[in-house]
Amino acid sequence: MQIVSTDRAPQAIGPYSQAIASEGWLHTSGQIPLTAAGEKVAGDIATQTEQVFDNLEAVLAAGGAALAQVVSVNVYMTDLGEFAQMNEVFARRFGGHRPARSTVQVAALPTGARVEIAAVARLIR
């Protein structure tokens, strides 16, 4: 098992790692709309989702993976009424790749975020 870390994404805000690589798999922690410097990104759900994907791609790259290797994703949103806008960003960022996905509404997310995304990728070496 290997801890994966990058300064191109926000550092963990608790006792966890940005990602863990284990036995050919990369498990990312949930990414929220913070800049790499740890500043909260304000704006609508599309803006926040774009930042989440920037963070997710940085963590995946640090672990030797890319969005094309993601096999499953968990999306947490504070308002499923914003699903269509989040989904537009999600579809564009993944392109033709379609990982398995769960999307759930939650009461709240850290730092007042509106969206959080965690992913599992298959490492190809």
JSON list of C-alpha atoms in Angstrom, two decimals:
[
{"chain": "A", "resi": 1, "resn": "MET", "atom": "CA", "xyz": [0.00, 0.00, 0.00]},
{"chain": "A", "resi": 2, "resn": "GLN", "atom": "CA", "xyz": [1.32, 3.46, -0.94]},
{"chain": "A", "resi": 3, "resn": "ILE", "atom": "CA", "xyz": [0.13, 6.91, 0.11]},
{"chain": "A", "resi": 4, "resn": "VAL", "atom": "CA", "xyz": [-0.30, 9.23, -2.88]},
{"chain": "A", "resi": 5, "resn": "SER", "atom": "CA", "xyz": [0.12, 12.97, -2.43]},
{"chain": "A", "resi": 6, "resn": "THR", "atom": "CA", "xyz": [0.46, 16.02, -4.65]},
{"chain": "A", "resi": 7, "resn": "ASP", "atom": "CA", "xyz": [0.75, 19.75, -4.11]},
{"chain": "A", "resi": 8, "resn": "ARG", "atom": "CA", "xyz": [-1.35, 20.27, -7.28]},
{"chain": "A", "resi": 9, "resn": "ALA", "atom": "CA", "xyz": [-4.50, 19.52, -5.24]},
{"chain": "A", "resi": 10, "resn": "PRO", "atom": "CA", "xyz": [-5.61, 20.69, -1.80]},
{"chain": "A", "resi": 11, "resn": "GLN", "atom": "CA", "xyz": [-4.03, 18.89, 1.13]},
{"chain": "A", "resi": 12, "resn": "ALA", "atom": "CA", "xyz": [-6.25, 16.69, 3.27]},
{"chain": "A", "resi": 13, "resn": "ILE", "atom": "CA", "xyz": [-8.27, 18.68, 5.80]},
{"chain": "A", "resi": 14, "resn": "GLY", "atom": "CA", "xyz": [-8.36, 15.74, 8.20]},
{"chain": "A", "resi": 15, "resn": "PRO", "atom": "CA", "xyz": [-6.55, 12.53, 9.10]},
{"chain": "A", "resi": 16, "resn": "TYR", "atom": "CA", "xyz": [-6.63, 10.93, 5.64]},
{"chain": "A", "resi": 17, "resn": "SER", "atom": "CA", "xyz": [-4.59, 10.76, 2.44]},
{"chain": "A", "resi": 18, "resn": "GLN", "atom": "CA", "xyz": [-5.40, 12.31, -0.93]},
{"chain": "A", "resi": 19, "resn": "ALA", "atom": "CA", "xyz": [-5.27, 8.77, -2.34]},
{"chain": "A", "resi": 20, "resn": "ILE", "atom": "CA", "xyz": [-3.99, 5.26, -1.65]},
{"chain": "A", "resi": 21, "resn": "ALA", "atom": "CA", "xyz": [-2.52, 2.94, -4.28]},
{"chain": "A", "resi": 22, "resn": "SER", "atom": "CA", "xyz": [-2.90, -0.74, -3.48]},
{"chain": "A", "resi": 23, "resn": "GLU", "atom": "CA", "xyz": [-2.57, -3.90, -5.55]},
{"chain": "A", "resi": 24, "resn": "GLY", "atom": "CA", "xyz": [-3.09, -2.19, -8.91]},
{"chain": "A", "resi": 25, "resn": "TRP", "atom": "CA", "xyz": [-5.86, 0.14, -7.77]},
{"chain": "A", "resi": 26, "resn": "LEU", "atom": "CA", "xyz": [-5.91, 3.82, -6.87]},
{"chain": "A", "resi": 27, "resn": "HIS", "atom": "CA", "xyz": [-8.55, 4.97, -4.39]},
{"chain": "A", "resi": 28, "resn": "THR", "atom": "CA", "xyz": [-8.94, 8.73, -4.16]},
{"chain": "A", "resi": 29, "resn": "SER", "atom": "CA", "xyz": [-10.40, 10.54, -1.22]},
{"chain": "A", "resi": 30, "resn": "GLY", "atom": "CA", "xyz": [-13.35, 12.76, -1.99]},
{"chain": "A", "resi": 31, "resn": "GLN", "atom": "CA", "xyz": [-12.30, 15.97, -3.67]},
{"chain": "A", "resi": 32, "resn": "ILE", "atom": "CA", "xyz": [-14.13, 19.20, -2.90]},
{"chain": "A", "resi": 33, "resn": "PRO", "atom": "CA", "xyz": [-13.90, 22.62, -4.60]},
{"chain": "A", "resi": 34, "resn": "LEU", "atom": "CA", "xyz": [-10.76, 23.92, -2.93]},
{"chain": "A", "resi": 35, "resn": "THR", "atom": "CA", "xyz": [-7.78, 25.28, -4.82]},
{"chain": "A", "resi": 36, "resn": "ALA", "atom": "CA", "xyz": [-4.40, 23.62, -4.39]},
{"chain": "A", "resi": 37, "resn": "ALA", "atom": "CA", "xyz": [-3.68, 26.43, -1.88]},
{"chain": "A", "resi": 38, "resn": "GLY", "atom": "CA", "xyz": [-6.73, 25.35, 0.13]},
{"chain": "A", "resi": 39, "resn": "GLU", "atom": "CA", "xyz": [-8.96, 28.29, -0.81]},
{"chain": "A", "resi": 40, "resn": "LYS", "atom": "CA", "xyz": [-12.67, 27.61, -1.25]},
{"chain": "A", "resi": 41, "resn": "VAL", "atom": "CA", "xyz": [-13.99, 28.10, -4.79]},
{"chain": "A", "resi": 42, "resn": "ALA", "atom": "CA", "xyz": [-17.27, 30.00, -4.73]},
{"chain": "A", "resi": 43, "resn": "GLY", "atom": "CA", "xyz": [-19.74, 29.97, -7.56]},
{"chain": "A", "resi": 44, "resn": "ASP", "atom": "CA", "xyz": [-22.41, 27.77, -9.00]},
{"chain": "A", "resi": 45, "resn": "ILE", "atom": "CA", "xyz": [-22.36, 23.98, -9.06]},
{"chain": "A", "resi": 46, "resn": "ALA", "atom": "CA", "xyz": [-20.70, 23.89, -12.51]},
{"chain": "A", "resi": 47, "resn": "THR", "atom": "CA", "xyz": [-17.82, 26.08, -11.29]},
{"chain": "A", "resi": 48, "resn": "GLN", "atom": "CA", "xyz": [-17.39, 23.97, -8.17]},
{"chain": "A", "resi": 49, "resn": "THR", "atom": "CA", "xyz": [-17.54, 20.72, -10.16]},
{"chain": "A", "resi": 50, "resn": "GLU", "atom": "CA", "xyz": [-14.83, 22.00, -12.54]},
{"chain": "A", "resi": 51, "resn": "GLN", "atom": "CA", "xyz": [-12.52, 22.61, -9.55]},
{"chain": "A", "resi": 52, "resn": "VAL", "atom": "CA", "xyz": [-13.31, 19.18, -8.14]},
{"chain": "A", "resi": 53, "resn": "PHE", "atom": "CA", "xyz": [-12.30, 17.62, -11.46]},
{"chain": "A", "resi": 54, "resn": "ASP", "atom": "CA", "xyz": [-9.09, 19.69, -11.55]},
{"chain": "A", "resi": 55, "resn": "ASN", "atom": "CA", "xyz": [-8.25, 18.29, -8.10]},
{"chain": "A", "resi": 56, "resn": "LEU", "atom": "CA", "xyz": [-9.28, 14.77, -9.00]},
{"chain": "A", "resi": 57, "resn": "GLU", "atom": "CA", "xyz": [-7.12, 14.78, -12.14]},
{"chain": "A", "resi": 58, "resn": "ALA", "atom": "CA", "xyz": [-4.13, 16.06, -10.15]},
{"chain": "A", "resi": 59, "resn": "VAL", "atom": "CA", "xyz": [-4.49, 13.32, -7.53]},
{"chain": "A", "resi": 60, "resn": "LEU", "atom": "CA", "xyz": [-4.99, 10.64, -10.18]},
{"chain": "A", "resi": 61, "resn": "ALA", "atom": "CA", "xyz": [-1.88, 11.84, -12.05]},
{"chain": "A", "resi": 62, "resn": "ALA", "atom": "CA", "xyz": [0.18, 11.74, -8.86]},
{"chain": "A", "resi": 63, "resn": "GLY", "atom": "CA", "xyz": [-0.85, 8.12, -8.48]},
{"chain": "A", "resi": 64, "resn": "GLY", "atom": "CA", "xyz": [-0.05, 7.23, -12.09]},
{"chain": "A", "resi": 65, "resn": "ALA", "atom": "CA", "xyz": [-3.61, 7.27, -13.44]},
{"chain": "A", "resi": 66, "resn": "ALA", "atom": "CA", "xyz": [-5.99, 9.41, -15.47]},
{"chain": "A", "resi": 67, "resn": "LEU", "atom": "CA", "xyz": [-9.74, 9.84, -15.81]},
{"chain": "A", "resi": 68, "resn": "ALA", "atom": "CA", "xyz": [-9.77, 7.19, -18.57]},
{"chain": "A", "resi": 69, "resn": "GLN", "atom": "CA", "xyz": [-8.71, 4.59, -15.99]},
{"chain": "A", "resi": 70, "resn": "VAL", "atom": "CA", "xyz": [-11.45, 5.42, -13.49]},
{"chain": "A", "resi": 71, "resn": "VAL", "atom": "CA", "xyz": [-13.79, 2.46, -12.99]},
{"chain": "A", "resi": 72, "resn": "SER", "atom": "CA", "xyz": [-16.16, 3.90, -10.39]},
{"chain": "A", "resi": 73, "resn": "VAL", "atom": "CA", "xyz": [-17.12, 7.26, -8.96]},
{"chain": "A", "resi": 74, "resn": "ASN", "atom": "CA", "xyz": [-19.14, 8.42, -5.96]},
{"chain": "A", "resi": 75, "resn": "VAL", "atom": "CA", "xyz": [-20.67, 11.88, -6.26]},
{"chain": "A", "resi": 76, "resn": "TYR", "atom": "CA", "xyz": [-22.05, 13.65, -3.20]},
{"chain": "A", "resi": 77, "resn": "MET", "atom": "CA", "xyz": [-24.20, 16.75, -3.70]},
{"chain": "A", "resi": 78, "resn": "THR", "atom": "CA", "xyz": [-26.03, 19.00, -1.28]},
{"chain": "A", "resi": 79, "resn": "ASP", "atom": "CA", "xyz": [-28.81, 19.68, -3.81]},
{"chain": "A", "resi": 80, "resn": "LEU", "atom": "CA", "xyz": [-29.85, 17.11, -6.41]},
{"chain": "A", "resi": 81, "resn": "GLY", "atom": "CA", "xyz": [-31.80, 19.93, -8.06]},
{"chain": "A", "resi": 82, "resn": "GLU", "atom": "CA", "xyz": [-28.37, 20.88, -9.48]},
{"chain": "A", "resi": 83, "resn": "PHE", "atom": "CA", "xyz": [-27.78, 17.40, -10.90]},
{"chain": "A", "resi": 84, "resn": "ALA", "atom": "CA", "xyz": [-28.10, 18.40, -14.56]},
{"chain": "A", "resi": 85, "resn": "GLN", "atom": "CA", "xyz": [-25.43, 21.12, -14.28]},
{"chain": "A", "resi": 86, "resn": "MET", "atom": "CA", "xyz": [-23.03, 18.81, -12.41]},
{"chain": "A", "resi": 87, "resn": "ASN", "atom": "CA", "xyz": [-23.73, 16.06, -14.95]},
{"chain": "A", "resi": 88, "resn": "GLU", "atom": "CA", "xyz": [-22.83, 18.34, -17.88]},
{"chain": "A", "resi": 89, "resn": "VAL", "atom": "CA", "xyz": [-19.38, 18.98, -16.40]},
{"chain": "A", "resi": 90, "resn": "PHE", "atom": "CA", "xyz": [-19.01, 15.30, -15.48]},
{"chain": "A", "resi": 91, "resn": "ALA", "atom": "CA", "xyz": [-19.83, 14.14, -19.04]},
{"chain": "A", "resi": 92, "resn": "ARG", "atom": "CA", "xyz": [-17.50, 16.68, -20.65]},
{"chain": "A", "resi": 93, "resn": "ARG", "atom": "CA", "xyz": [-14.56, 15.93, -18.35]},
{"chain": "A", "resi": 94, "resn": "PHE", "atom": "CA", "xyz": [-14.86, 12.16, -18.80]},
{"chain": "A", "resi": 95, "resn": "GLY", "atom": "CA", "xyz": [-15.45, 12.46, -22.55]},
{"chain": "A", "resi": 96, "resn": "GLY", "atom": "CA", "xyz": [-16.50, 9.13, -24.03]},
{"chain": "A", "resi": 97, "resn": "HIS", "atom": "CA", "xyz": [-15.44, 7.21, -20.92]},
{"chain": "A", "resi": 98, "resn": "ARG", "atom": "CA", "xyz": [-18.35, 6.20, -18.69]},
{"chain": "A", "resi": 99, "resn": "PRO", "atom": "CA", "xyz": [-17.31, 4.81, -15.28]},
{"chain": "A", "resi": 100, "resn": "ALA", "atom": "CA", "xyz": [-19.83, 3.26, -12.91]},
{"chain": "A", "resi": 101, "resn": "ARG", "atom": "CA", "xyz": [-21.31, 5.96, -10.69]},
{"chain": "A", "resi": 102, "resn": "SER", "atom": "CA", "xyz": [-23.42, 6.59, -7.62]},
{"chain": "A", "resi": 103, "resn": "THR", "atom": "CA", "xyz": [-24.80, 10.06, -6.92]},
{"chain": "A", "resi": 104, "resn": "VAL", "atom": "CA", "xyz": [-26.42, 10.89, -3.60]},
{"chain": "A", "resi": 105, "resn": "GLN", "atom": "CA", "xyz": [-27.72, 13.99, -1.88]},
{"chain": "A", "resi": 106, "resn": "VAL", "atom": "CA", "xyz": [-26.20, 14.74, 1.51]},
{"chain": "A", "resi": 107, "resn": "ALA", "atom": "CA", "xyz": [-27.13, 17.25, 4.20]},
{"chain": "A", "resi": 108, "resn": "ALA", "atom": "CA", "xyz": [-23.75, 19.01, 4.14]},
{"chain": "A", "resi": 109, "resn": "LEU", "atom": "CA", "xyz": [-20.16, 18.72, 2.90]},
{"chain": "A", "resi": 110, "resn": "PRO", "atom": "CA", "xyz": [-16.88, 20.02, 4.37]},
{"chain": "A", "resi": 111, "resn": "THR", "atom": "CA", "xyz": [-16.20, 23.77, 3.99]},
{"chain": "A", "resi": 112, "resn": "GLY", "atom": "CA", "xyz": [-19.75, 24.33, 2.71]},
{"chain": "A", "resi": 113, "resn": "ALA", "atom": "CA", "xyz": [-18.97, 22.66, -0.62]},
{"chain": "A", "resi": 114, "resn": "ARG", "atom": "CA", "xyz": [-21.89, 21.80, -2.90]},
{"chain": "A", "resi": 115, "resn": "VAL", "atom": "CA", "xyz": [-20.21, 18.76, -4.48]},
{"chain": "A", "resi": 116, "resn": "GLU", "atom": "CA", "xyz": [-17.61, 16.12, -3.60]},
{"chain": "A", "resi": 117, "resn": "ILE", "atom": "CA", "xyz": [-16.33, 13.37, -5.87]},
{"chain": "A", "resi": 118, "resn": "ALA", "atom": "CA", "xyz": [-14.26, 10.27, -5.01]},
{"chain": "A", "resi": 119, "resn": "ALA", "atom": "CA", "xyz": [-12.95, 7.80, -7.59]},
{"chain": "A", "resi": 120, "resn": "VAL", "atom": "CA", "xyz": [-11.38, 4.38, -7.96]},
{"chain": "A", "resi": 121, "resn": "ALA", "atom": "CA", "xyz": [-9.00, 3.85, -10.89]},
{"chain": "A", "resi": 122, "resn": "ARG", "atom": "CA", "xyz": [-7.25, 0.76, -12.25]},
{"chain": "A", "resi": 123, "resn": "LEU", "atom": "CA", "xyz": [-3.53, 1.34, -12.47]},
{"chain": "A", "resi": 124, "resn": "ILE", "atom": "CA", "xyz": [-1.93, 0.20, -15.73]},
{"chain": "A", "resi": 125, "resn": "ARG", "atom": "CA", "xyz": [1.78, -0.37, -15.39]}
]
